[in-house]
PDB file of C-alpha atoms and ligand atoms in Angstrom:
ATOM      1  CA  UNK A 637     -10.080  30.389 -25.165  1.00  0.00           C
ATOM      2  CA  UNK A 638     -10.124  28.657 -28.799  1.00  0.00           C
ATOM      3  CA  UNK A 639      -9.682  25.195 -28.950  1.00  0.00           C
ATOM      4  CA  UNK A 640      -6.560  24.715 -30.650  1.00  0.00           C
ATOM      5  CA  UNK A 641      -6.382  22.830 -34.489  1.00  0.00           C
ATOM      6  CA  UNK A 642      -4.405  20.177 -33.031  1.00  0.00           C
ATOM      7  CA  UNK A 643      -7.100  19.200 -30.584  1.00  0.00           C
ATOM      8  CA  UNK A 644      -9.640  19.941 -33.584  1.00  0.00           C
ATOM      9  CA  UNK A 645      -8.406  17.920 -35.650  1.00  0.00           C
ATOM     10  CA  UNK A 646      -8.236  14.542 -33.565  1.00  0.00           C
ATOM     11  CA  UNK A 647     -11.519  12.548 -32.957  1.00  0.00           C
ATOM     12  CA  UNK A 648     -12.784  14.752 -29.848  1.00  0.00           C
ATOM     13  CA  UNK A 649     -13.737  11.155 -27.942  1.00  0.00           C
ATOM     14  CA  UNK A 650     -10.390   9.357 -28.568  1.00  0.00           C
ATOM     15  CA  UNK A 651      -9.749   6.375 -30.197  1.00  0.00           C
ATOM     16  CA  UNK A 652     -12.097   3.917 -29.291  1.00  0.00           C
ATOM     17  CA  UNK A 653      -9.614   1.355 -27.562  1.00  0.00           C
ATOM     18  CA  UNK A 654      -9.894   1.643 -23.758  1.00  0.00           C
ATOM     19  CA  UNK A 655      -7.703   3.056 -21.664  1.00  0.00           C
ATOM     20  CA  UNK A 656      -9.527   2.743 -18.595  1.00  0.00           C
ATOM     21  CA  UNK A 657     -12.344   0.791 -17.434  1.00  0.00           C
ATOM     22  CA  UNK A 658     -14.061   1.408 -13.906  1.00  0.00           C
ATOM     23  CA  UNK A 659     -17.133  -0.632 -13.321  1.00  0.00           C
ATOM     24  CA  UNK A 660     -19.693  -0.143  -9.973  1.00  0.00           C
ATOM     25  CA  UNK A 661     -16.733   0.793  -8.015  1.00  0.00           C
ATOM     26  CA  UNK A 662     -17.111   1.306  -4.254  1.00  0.00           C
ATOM     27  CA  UNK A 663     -14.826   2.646  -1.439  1.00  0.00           C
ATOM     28  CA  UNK A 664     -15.136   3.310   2.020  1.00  0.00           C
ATOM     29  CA  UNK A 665     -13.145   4.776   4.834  1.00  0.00           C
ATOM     30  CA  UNK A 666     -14.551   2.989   7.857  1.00  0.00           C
ATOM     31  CA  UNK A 667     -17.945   3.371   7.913  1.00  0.00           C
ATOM     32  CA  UNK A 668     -17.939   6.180   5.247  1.00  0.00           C
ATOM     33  CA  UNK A 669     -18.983   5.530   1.811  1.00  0.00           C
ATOM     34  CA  UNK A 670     -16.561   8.226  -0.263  1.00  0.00           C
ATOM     35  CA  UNK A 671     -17.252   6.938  -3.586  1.00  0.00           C
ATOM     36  CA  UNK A 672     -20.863   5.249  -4.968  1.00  0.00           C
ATOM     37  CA  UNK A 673     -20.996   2.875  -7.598  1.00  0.00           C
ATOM     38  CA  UNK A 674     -18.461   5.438  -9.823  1.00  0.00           C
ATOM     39  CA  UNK A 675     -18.380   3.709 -13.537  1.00  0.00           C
ATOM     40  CA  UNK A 676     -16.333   5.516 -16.543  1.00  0.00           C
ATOM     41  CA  UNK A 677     -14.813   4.519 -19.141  1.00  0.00           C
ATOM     42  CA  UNK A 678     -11.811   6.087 -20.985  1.00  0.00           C
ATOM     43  CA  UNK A 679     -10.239   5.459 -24.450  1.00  0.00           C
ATOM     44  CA  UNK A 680      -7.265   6.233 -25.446  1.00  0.00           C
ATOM     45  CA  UNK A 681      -6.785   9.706 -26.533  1.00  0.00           C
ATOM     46  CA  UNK A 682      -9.310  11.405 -24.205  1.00  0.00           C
ATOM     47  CA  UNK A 683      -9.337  14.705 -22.006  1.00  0.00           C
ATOM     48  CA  UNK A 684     -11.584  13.843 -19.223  1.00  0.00           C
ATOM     49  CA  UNK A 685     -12.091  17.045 -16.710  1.00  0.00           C
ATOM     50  CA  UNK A 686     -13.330  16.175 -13.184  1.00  0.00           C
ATOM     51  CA  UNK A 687     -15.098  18.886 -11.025  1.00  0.00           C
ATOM     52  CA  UNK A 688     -17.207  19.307  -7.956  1.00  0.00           C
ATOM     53  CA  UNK A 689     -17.167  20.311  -4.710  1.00  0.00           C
ATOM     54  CA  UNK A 690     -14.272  20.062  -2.003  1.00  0.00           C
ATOM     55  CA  UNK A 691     -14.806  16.134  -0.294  1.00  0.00           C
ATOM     56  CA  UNK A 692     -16.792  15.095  -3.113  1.00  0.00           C
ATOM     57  CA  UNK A 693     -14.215  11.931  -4.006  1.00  0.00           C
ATOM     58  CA  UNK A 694     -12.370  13.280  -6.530  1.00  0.00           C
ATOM     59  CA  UNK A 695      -8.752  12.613  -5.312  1.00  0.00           C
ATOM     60  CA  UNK A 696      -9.977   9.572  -3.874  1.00  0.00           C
ATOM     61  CA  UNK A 697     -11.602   8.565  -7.567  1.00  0.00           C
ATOM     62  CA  UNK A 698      -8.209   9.410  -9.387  1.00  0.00           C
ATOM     63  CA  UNK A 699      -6.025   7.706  -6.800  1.00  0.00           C
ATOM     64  CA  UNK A 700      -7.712   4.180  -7.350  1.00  0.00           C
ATOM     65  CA  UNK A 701      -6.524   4.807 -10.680  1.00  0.00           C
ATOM     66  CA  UNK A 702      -3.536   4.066  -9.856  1.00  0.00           C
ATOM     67  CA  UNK A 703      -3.957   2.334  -6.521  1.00  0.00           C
ATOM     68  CA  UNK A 704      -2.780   4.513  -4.377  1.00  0.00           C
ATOM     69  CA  UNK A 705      -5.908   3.775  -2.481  1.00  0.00           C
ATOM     70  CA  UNK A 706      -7.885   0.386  -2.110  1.00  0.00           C
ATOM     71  CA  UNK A 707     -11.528   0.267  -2.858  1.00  0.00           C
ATOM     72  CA  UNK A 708     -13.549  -2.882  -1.687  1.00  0.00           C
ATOM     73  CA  UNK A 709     -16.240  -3.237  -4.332  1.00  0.00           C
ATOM     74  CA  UNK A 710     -16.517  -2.836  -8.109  1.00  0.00           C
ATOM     75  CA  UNK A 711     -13.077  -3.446 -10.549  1.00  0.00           C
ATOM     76  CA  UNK A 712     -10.568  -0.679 -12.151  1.00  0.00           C
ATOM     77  CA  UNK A 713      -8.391  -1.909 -15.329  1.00  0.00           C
ATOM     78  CA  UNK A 714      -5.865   0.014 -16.788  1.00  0.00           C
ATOM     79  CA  UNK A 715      -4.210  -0.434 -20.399  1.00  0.00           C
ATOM     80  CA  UNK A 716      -6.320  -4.280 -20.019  1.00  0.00           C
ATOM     81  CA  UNK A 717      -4.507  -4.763 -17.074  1.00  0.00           C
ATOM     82  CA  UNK A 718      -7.024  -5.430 -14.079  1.00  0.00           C
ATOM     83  CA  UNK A 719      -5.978  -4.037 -10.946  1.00  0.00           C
ATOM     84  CA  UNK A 720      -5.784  -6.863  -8.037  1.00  0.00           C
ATOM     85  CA  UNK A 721      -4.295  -7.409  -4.740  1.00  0.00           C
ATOM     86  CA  UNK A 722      -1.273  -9.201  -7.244  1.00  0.00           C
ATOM     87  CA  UNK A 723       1.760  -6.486  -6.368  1.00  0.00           C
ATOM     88  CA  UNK A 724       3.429  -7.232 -10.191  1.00  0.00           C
ATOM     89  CA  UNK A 725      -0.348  -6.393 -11.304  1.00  0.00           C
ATOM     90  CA  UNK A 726      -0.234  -2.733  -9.747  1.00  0.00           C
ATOM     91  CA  UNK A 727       3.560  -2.534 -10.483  1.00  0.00           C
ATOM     92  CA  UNK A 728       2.559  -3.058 -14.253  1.00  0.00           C
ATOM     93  CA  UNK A 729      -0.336  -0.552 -13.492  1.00  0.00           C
ATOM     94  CA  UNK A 730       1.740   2.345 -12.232  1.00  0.00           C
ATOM     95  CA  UNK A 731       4.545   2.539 -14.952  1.00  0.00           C
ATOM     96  CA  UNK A 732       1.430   3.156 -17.305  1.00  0.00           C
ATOM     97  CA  UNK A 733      -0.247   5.728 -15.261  1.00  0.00           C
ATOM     98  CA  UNK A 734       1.400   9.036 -14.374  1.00  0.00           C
ATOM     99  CA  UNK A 735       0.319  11.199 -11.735  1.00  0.00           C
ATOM    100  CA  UNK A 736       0.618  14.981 -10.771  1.00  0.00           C
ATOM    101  CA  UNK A 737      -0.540  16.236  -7.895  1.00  0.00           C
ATOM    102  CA  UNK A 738      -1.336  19.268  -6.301  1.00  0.00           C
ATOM    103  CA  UNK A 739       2.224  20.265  -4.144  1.00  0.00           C
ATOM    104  CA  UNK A 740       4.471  18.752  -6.480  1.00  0.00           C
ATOM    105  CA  UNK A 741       5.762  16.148  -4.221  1.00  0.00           C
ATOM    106  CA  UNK A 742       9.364  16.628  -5.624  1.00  0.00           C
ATOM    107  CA  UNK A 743      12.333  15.446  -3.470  1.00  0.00           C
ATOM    108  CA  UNK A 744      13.977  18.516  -2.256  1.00  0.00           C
ATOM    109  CA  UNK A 745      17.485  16.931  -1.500  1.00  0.00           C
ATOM    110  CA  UNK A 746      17.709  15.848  -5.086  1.00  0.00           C
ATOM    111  CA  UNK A 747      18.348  18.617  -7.752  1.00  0.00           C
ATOM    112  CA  UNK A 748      15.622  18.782 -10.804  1.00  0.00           C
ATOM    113  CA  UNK A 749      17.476  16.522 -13.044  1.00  0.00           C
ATOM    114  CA  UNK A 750      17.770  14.225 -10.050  1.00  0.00           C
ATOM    115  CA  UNK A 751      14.395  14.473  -9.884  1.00  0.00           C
ATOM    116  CA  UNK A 752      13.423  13.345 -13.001  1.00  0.00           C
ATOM    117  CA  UNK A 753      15.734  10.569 -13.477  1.00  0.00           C
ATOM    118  CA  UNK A 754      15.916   8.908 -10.371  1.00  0.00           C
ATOM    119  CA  UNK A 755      12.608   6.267 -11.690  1.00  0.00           C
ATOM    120  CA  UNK A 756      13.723   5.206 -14.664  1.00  0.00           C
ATOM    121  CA  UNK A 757      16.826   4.176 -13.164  1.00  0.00           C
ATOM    122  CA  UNK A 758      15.367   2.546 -10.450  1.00  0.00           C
ATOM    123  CA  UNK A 759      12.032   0.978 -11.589  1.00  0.00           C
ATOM    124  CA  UNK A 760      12.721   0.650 -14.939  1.00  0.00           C
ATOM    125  CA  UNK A 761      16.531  -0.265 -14.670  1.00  0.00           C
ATOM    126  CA  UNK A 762      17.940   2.377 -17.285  1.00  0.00           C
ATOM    127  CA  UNK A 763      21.548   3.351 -17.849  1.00  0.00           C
ATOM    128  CA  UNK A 764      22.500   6.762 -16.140  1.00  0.00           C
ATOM    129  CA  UNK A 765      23.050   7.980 -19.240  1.00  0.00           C
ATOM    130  CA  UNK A 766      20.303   7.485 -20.547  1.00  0.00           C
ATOM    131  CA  UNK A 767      18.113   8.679 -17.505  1.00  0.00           C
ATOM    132  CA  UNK A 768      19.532  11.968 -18.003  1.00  0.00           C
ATOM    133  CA  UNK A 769      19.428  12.395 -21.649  1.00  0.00           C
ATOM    134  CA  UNK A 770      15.831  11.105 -20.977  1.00  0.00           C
ATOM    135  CA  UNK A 771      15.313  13.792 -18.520  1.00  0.00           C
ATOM    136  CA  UNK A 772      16.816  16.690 -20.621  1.00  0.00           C
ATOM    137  CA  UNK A 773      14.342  15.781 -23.238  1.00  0.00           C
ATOM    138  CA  UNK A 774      11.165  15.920 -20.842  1.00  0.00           C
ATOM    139  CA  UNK A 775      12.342  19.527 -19.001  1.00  0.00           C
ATOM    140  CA  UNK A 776      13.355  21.108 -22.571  1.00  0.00           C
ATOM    141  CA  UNK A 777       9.997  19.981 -23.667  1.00  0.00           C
ATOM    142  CA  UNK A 778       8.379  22.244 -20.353  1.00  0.00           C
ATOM    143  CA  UNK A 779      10.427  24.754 -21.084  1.00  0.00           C
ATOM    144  CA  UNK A 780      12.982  24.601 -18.229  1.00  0.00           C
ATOM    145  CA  UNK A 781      15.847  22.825 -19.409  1.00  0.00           C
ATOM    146  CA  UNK A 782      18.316  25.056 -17.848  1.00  0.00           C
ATOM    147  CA  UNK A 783      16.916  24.744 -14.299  1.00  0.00           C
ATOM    148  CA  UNK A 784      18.313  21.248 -14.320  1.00  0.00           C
ATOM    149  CA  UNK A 785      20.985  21.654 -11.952  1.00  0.00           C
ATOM    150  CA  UNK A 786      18.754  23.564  -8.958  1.00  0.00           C
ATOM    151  CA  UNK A 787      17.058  22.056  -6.378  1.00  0.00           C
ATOM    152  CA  UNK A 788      13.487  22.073  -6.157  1.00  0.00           C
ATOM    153  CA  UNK A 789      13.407  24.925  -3.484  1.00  0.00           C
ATOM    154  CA  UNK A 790      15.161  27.502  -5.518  1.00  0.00           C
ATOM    155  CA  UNK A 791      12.355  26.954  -8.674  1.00  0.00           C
ATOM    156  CA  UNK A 792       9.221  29.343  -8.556  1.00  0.00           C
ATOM    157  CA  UNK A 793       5.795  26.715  -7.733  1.00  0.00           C
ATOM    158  CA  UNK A 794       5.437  26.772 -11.918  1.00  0.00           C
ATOM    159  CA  UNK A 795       8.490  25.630 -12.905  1.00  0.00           C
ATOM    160  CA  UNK A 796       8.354  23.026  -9.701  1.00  0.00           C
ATOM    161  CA  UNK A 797       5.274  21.406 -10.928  1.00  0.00           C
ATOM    162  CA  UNK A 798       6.672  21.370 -14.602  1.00  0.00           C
ATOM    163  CA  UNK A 799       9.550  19.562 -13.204  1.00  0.00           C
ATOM    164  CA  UNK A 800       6.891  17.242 -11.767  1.00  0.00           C
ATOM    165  CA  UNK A 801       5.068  16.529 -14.967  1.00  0.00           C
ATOM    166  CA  UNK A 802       8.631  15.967 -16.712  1.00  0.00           C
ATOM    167  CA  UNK A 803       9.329  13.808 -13.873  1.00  0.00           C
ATOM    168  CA  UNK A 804       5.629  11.744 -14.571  1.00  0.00           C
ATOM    169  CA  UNK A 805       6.691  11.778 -18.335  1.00  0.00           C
ATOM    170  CA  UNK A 806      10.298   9.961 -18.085  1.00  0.00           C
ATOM    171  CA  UNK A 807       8.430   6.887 -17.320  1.00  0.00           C
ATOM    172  CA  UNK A 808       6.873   7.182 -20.329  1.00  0.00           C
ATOM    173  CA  UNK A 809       3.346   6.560 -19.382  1.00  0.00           C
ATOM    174  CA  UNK A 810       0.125   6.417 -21.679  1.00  0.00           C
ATOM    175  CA  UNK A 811      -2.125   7.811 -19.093  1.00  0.00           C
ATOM    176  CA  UNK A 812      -1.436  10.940 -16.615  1.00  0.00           C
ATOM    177  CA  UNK A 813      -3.538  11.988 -13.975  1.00  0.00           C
ATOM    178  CA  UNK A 814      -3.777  15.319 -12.206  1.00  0.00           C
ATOM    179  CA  UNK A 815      -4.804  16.459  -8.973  1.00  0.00           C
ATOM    180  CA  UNK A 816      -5.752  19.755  -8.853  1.00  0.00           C
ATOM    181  CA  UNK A 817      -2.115  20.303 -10.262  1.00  0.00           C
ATOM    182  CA  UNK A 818      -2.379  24.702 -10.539  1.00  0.00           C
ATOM    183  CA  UNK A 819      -4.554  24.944  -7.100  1.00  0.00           C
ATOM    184  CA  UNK A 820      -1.313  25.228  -5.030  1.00  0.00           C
ATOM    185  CA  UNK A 821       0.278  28.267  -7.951  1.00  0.00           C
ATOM    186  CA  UNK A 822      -0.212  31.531  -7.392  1.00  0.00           C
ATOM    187  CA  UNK A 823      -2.138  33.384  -9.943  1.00  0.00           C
ATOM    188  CA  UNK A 824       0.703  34.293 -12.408  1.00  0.00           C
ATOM    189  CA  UNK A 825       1.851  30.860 -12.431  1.00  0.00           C
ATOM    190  CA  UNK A 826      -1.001  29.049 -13.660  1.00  0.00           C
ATOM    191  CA  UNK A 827      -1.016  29.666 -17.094  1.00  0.00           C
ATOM    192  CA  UNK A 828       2.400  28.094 -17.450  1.00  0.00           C
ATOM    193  CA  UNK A 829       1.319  25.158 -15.853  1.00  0.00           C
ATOM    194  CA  UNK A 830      -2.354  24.820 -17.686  1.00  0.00           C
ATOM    195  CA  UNK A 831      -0.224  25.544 -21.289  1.00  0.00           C
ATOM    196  CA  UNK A 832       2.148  22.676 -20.826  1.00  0.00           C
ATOM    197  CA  UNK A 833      -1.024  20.464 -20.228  1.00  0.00           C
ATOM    198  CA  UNK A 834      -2.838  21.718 -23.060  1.00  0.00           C
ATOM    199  CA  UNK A 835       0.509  20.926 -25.032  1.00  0.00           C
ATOM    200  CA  UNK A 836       0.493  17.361 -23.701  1.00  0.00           C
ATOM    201  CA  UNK A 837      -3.358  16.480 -24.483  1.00  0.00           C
ATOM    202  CA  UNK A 838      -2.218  18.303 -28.260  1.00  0.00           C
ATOM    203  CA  UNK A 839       0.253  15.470 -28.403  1.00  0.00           C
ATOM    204  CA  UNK A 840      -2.551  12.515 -27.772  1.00  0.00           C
ATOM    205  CA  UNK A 841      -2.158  11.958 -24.337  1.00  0.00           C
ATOM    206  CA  UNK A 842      -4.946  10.250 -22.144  1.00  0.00           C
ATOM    207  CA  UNK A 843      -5.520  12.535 -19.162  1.00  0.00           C
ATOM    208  CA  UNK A 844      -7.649  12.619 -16.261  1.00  0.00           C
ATOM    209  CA  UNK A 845      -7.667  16.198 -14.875  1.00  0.00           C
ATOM    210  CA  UNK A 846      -9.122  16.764 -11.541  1.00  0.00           C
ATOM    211  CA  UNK A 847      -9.397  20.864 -12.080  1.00  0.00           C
ATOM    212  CA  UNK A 848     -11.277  23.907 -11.533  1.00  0.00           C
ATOM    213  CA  UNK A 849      -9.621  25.529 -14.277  1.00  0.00           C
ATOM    214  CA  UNK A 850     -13.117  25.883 -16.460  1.00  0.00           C
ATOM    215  CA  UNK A 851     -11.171  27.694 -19.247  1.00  0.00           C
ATOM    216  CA  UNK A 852      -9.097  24.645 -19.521  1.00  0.00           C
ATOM    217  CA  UNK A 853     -12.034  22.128 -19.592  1.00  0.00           C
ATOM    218  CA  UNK A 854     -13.660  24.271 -22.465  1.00  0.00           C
ATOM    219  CA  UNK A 855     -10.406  24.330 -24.650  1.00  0.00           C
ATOM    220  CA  UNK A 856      -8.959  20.847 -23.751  1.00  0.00           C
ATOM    221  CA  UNK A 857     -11.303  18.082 -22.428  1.00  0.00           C
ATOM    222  CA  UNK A 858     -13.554  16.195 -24.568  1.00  0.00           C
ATOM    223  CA  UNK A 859     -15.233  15.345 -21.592  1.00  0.00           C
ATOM    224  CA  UNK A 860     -16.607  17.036 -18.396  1.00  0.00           C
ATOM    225  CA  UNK A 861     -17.415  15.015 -15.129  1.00  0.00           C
ATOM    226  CA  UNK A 862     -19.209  15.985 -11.823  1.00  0.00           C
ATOM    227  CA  UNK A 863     -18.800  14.510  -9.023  1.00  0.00           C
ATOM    228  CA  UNK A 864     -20.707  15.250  -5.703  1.00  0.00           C
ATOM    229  CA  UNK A 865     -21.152  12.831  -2.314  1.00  0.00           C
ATOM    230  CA  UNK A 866     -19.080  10.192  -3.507  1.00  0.00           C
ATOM    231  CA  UNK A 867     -21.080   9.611  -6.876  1.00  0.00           C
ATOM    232  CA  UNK A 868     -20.399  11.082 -10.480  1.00  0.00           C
ATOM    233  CA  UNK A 869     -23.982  13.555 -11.265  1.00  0.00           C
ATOM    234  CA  UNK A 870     -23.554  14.310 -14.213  1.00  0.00           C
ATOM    235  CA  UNK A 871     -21.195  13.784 -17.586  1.00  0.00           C
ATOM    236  CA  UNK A 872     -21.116  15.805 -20.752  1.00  0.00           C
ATOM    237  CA  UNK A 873     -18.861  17.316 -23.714  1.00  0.00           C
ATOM    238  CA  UNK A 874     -17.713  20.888 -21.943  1.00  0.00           C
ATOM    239  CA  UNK A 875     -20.361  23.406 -24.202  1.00  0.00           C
ATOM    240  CA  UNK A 876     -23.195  21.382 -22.839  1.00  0.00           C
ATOM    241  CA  UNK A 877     -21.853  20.630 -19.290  1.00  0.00           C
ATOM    242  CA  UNK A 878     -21.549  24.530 -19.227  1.00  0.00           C
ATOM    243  CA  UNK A 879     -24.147  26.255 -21.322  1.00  0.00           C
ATOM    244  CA  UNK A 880     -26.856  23.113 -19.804  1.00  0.00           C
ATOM    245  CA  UNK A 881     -25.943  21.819 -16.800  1.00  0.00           C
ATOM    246  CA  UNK A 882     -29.079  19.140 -16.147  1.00  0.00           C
ATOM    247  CA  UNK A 883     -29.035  18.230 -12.460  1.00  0.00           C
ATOM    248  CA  UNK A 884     -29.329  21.147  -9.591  1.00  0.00           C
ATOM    249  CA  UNK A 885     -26.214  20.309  -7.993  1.00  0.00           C
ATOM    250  CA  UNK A 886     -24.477  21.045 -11.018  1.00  0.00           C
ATOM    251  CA  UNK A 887     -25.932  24.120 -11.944  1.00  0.00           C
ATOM    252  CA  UNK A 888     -24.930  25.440  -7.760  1.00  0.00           C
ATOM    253  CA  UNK A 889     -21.305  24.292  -8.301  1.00  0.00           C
ATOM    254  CA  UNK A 890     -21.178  26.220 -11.501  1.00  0.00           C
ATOM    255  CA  UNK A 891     -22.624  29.271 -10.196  1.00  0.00           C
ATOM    256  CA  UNK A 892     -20.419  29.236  -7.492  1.00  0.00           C
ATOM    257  CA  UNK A 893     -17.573  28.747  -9.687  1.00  0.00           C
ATOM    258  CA  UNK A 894     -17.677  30.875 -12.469  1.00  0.00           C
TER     259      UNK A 894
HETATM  260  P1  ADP B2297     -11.984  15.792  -3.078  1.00  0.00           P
HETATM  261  O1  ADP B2297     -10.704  15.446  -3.756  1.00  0.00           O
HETATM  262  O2  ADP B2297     -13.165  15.802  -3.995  1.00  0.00           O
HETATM  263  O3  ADP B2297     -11.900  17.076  -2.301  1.00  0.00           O
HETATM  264  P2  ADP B2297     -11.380  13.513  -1.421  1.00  0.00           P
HETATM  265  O4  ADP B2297     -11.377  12.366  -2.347  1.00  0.00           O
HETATM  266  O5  ADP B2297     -10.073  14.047  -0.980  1.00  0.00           O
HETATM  267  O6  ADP B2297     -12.307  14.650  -2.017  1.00  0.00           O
HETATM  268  O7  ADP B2297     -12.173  13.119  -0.114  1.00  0.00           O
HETATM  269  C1  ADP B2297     -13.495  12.601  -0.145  1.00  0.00           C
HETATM  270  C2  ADP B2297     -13.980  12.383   1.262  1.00  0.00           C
HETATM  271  O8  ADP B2297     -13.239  11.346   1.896  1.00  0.00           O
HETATM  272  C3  ADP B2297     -13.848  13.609   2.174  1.00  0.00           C
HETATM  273  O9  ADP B2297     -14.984  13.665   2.997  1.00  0.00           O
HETATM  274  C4  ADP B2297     -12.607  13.311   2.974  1.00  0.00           C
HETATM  275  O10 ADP B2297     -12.683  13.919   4.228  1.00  0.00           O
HETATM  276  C5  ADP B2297     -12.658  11.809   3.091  1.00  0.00           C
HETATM  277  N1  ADP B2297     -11.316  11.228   3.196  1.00  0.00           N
HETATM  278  C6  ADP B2297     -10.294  11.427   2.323  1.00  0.00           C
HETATM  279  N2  ADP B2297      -9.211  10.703   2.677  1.00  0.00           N
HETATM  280  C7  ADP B2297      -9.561  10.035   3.815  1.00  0.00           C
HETATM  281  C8  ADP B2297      -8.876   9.115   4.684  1.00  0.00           C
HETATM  282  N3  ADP B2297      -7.623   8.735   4.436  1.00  0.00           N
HETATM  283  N4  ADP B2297      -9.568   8.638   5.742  1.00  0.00           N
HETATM  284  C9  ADP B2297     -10.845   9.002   5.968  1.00  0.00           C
HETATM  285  N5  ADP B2297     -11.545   9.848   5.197  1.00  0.00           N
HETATM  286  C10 ADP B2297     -10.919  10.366   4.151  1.00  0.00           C
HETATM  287 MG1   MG B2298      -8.923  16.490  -3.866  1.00  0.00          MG
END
């Protein structure tokens, strides 16, 4: 795959300001250590892809992000915000940080454009009105504007996880993070998914993708990370994370990969 000219034509590391900012950050579950002294920073503007091996800490990694998990050693800030035990600190954290993840999570009960409007309304406090014309903006730009009236169950896994980035983009947030977001889509469904991605980071957006979807690293990230046991192995742009992987563990993940 060619990397587009809008991606081109942007600085391929971002902007320079940070974004976010994890320093010697430790977790554990119990007694388990899931994720070793992980820093990385992020500016604004970059494509980071994350890869490695199933239990390595990648969800885990992605969800302190946002703090949908704790970790106990080590700091995360997002936007400048440091993330604390202060509630308004992670409110203010999570209406800057989207978040896809790998079954869509949508509410079945509510239809699409339900969906997608029901957090502005209720975290950010926004007229009905316009919720929905917010929300008709975000599905027209996936390409599924008429689906707005089904629930999720009667969408095909694509256009359910479009509807779940549209949803993630109606709070209007300057970072998303993914989750394995196409590992759940059968074959034919992928590309739809990966191309409205590709369409976001062509727009600017700062995304964390947590993929295995190498042709999507090569044309979108500016950054590859690997992460195995808990720690991140090894970093590079994509040609030389592929073409020269340096540490062993890399170069087995990639073998068994591509
Ligand atoms: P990945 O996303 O790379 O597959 P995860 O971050 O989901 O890895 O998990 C990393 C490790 O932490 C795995 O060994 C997993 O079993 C373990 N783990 C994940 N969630 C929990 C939990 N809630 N309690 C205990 N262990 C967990
Ligand atoms: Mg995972």
């Amino acid at each position: 795959m060619a990397t587009s000219n809008a991606l081109q034509s942007r600085a391929a590391a971002g902007t320079g300001e940070a974004a976010i900012e994890i320093a010697a950050m430790n977790k554990w579950y119990g007694d388990f250590h899931v994720l070793k002294d992980i820093n990385l920073n992020v500016s604004r503007g970059e494509r980071i892809v994350i890869c490695g091996p199933s239990g390595s800490g990648k969800s885990t990694m992605i969800r302190c992000i946002n703090r949908l998990e704790e970790f106990q050693k080590g700091s995360v800030t997002v936007d400048g915000i440091p993330l604390t035990n202060d509630l308004k600190r992670i409110d203010e954290v999570r209406r800057e940080v989207g978040m896809v993840f790998q079954h869509f999570n949508l509410f079945p009960h509510l239809t699409v454009l339900e969906n997608c409007m029901l957090a502005p309304i209720w975290v950010r406090k926004m007229p009905k009105k316009e919720a929905e014309e917010r929300a008709m903006h975000f599905l027209t730009r996936v390409r599924i504007p008429n689906q707005a009236k089904k629930y999720p169950g009667q969408l095909s896994g694509g256009q359910q996880q479009r509807v779940a980035i549209a949803r993630a983009l109606c709070m209007n947030p300057k970072i998303m993070l993914f989750d394995e977001p196409t590992s759940a889509l059968d074959p034919e469904m992928v590309k739809e998914v990966l191309d409205t991605m590709v369409s976001l980071a062509e727009d600017g957006m700062t995304m964390l993708c947590v993929t295995h979807e190498m042709g999507f690293a090569r044309q979108v990230a500016n950054r590859v990370i690997f992460m195995d046991a808990g720690q991140i192995v090894e970093t590079n742009e994509p040609n030389a994370f592929f073409s020269n992987p340096q540490h062993e563990r890399t170069k087995l993940f990639l073998s068994q990969i591509l």
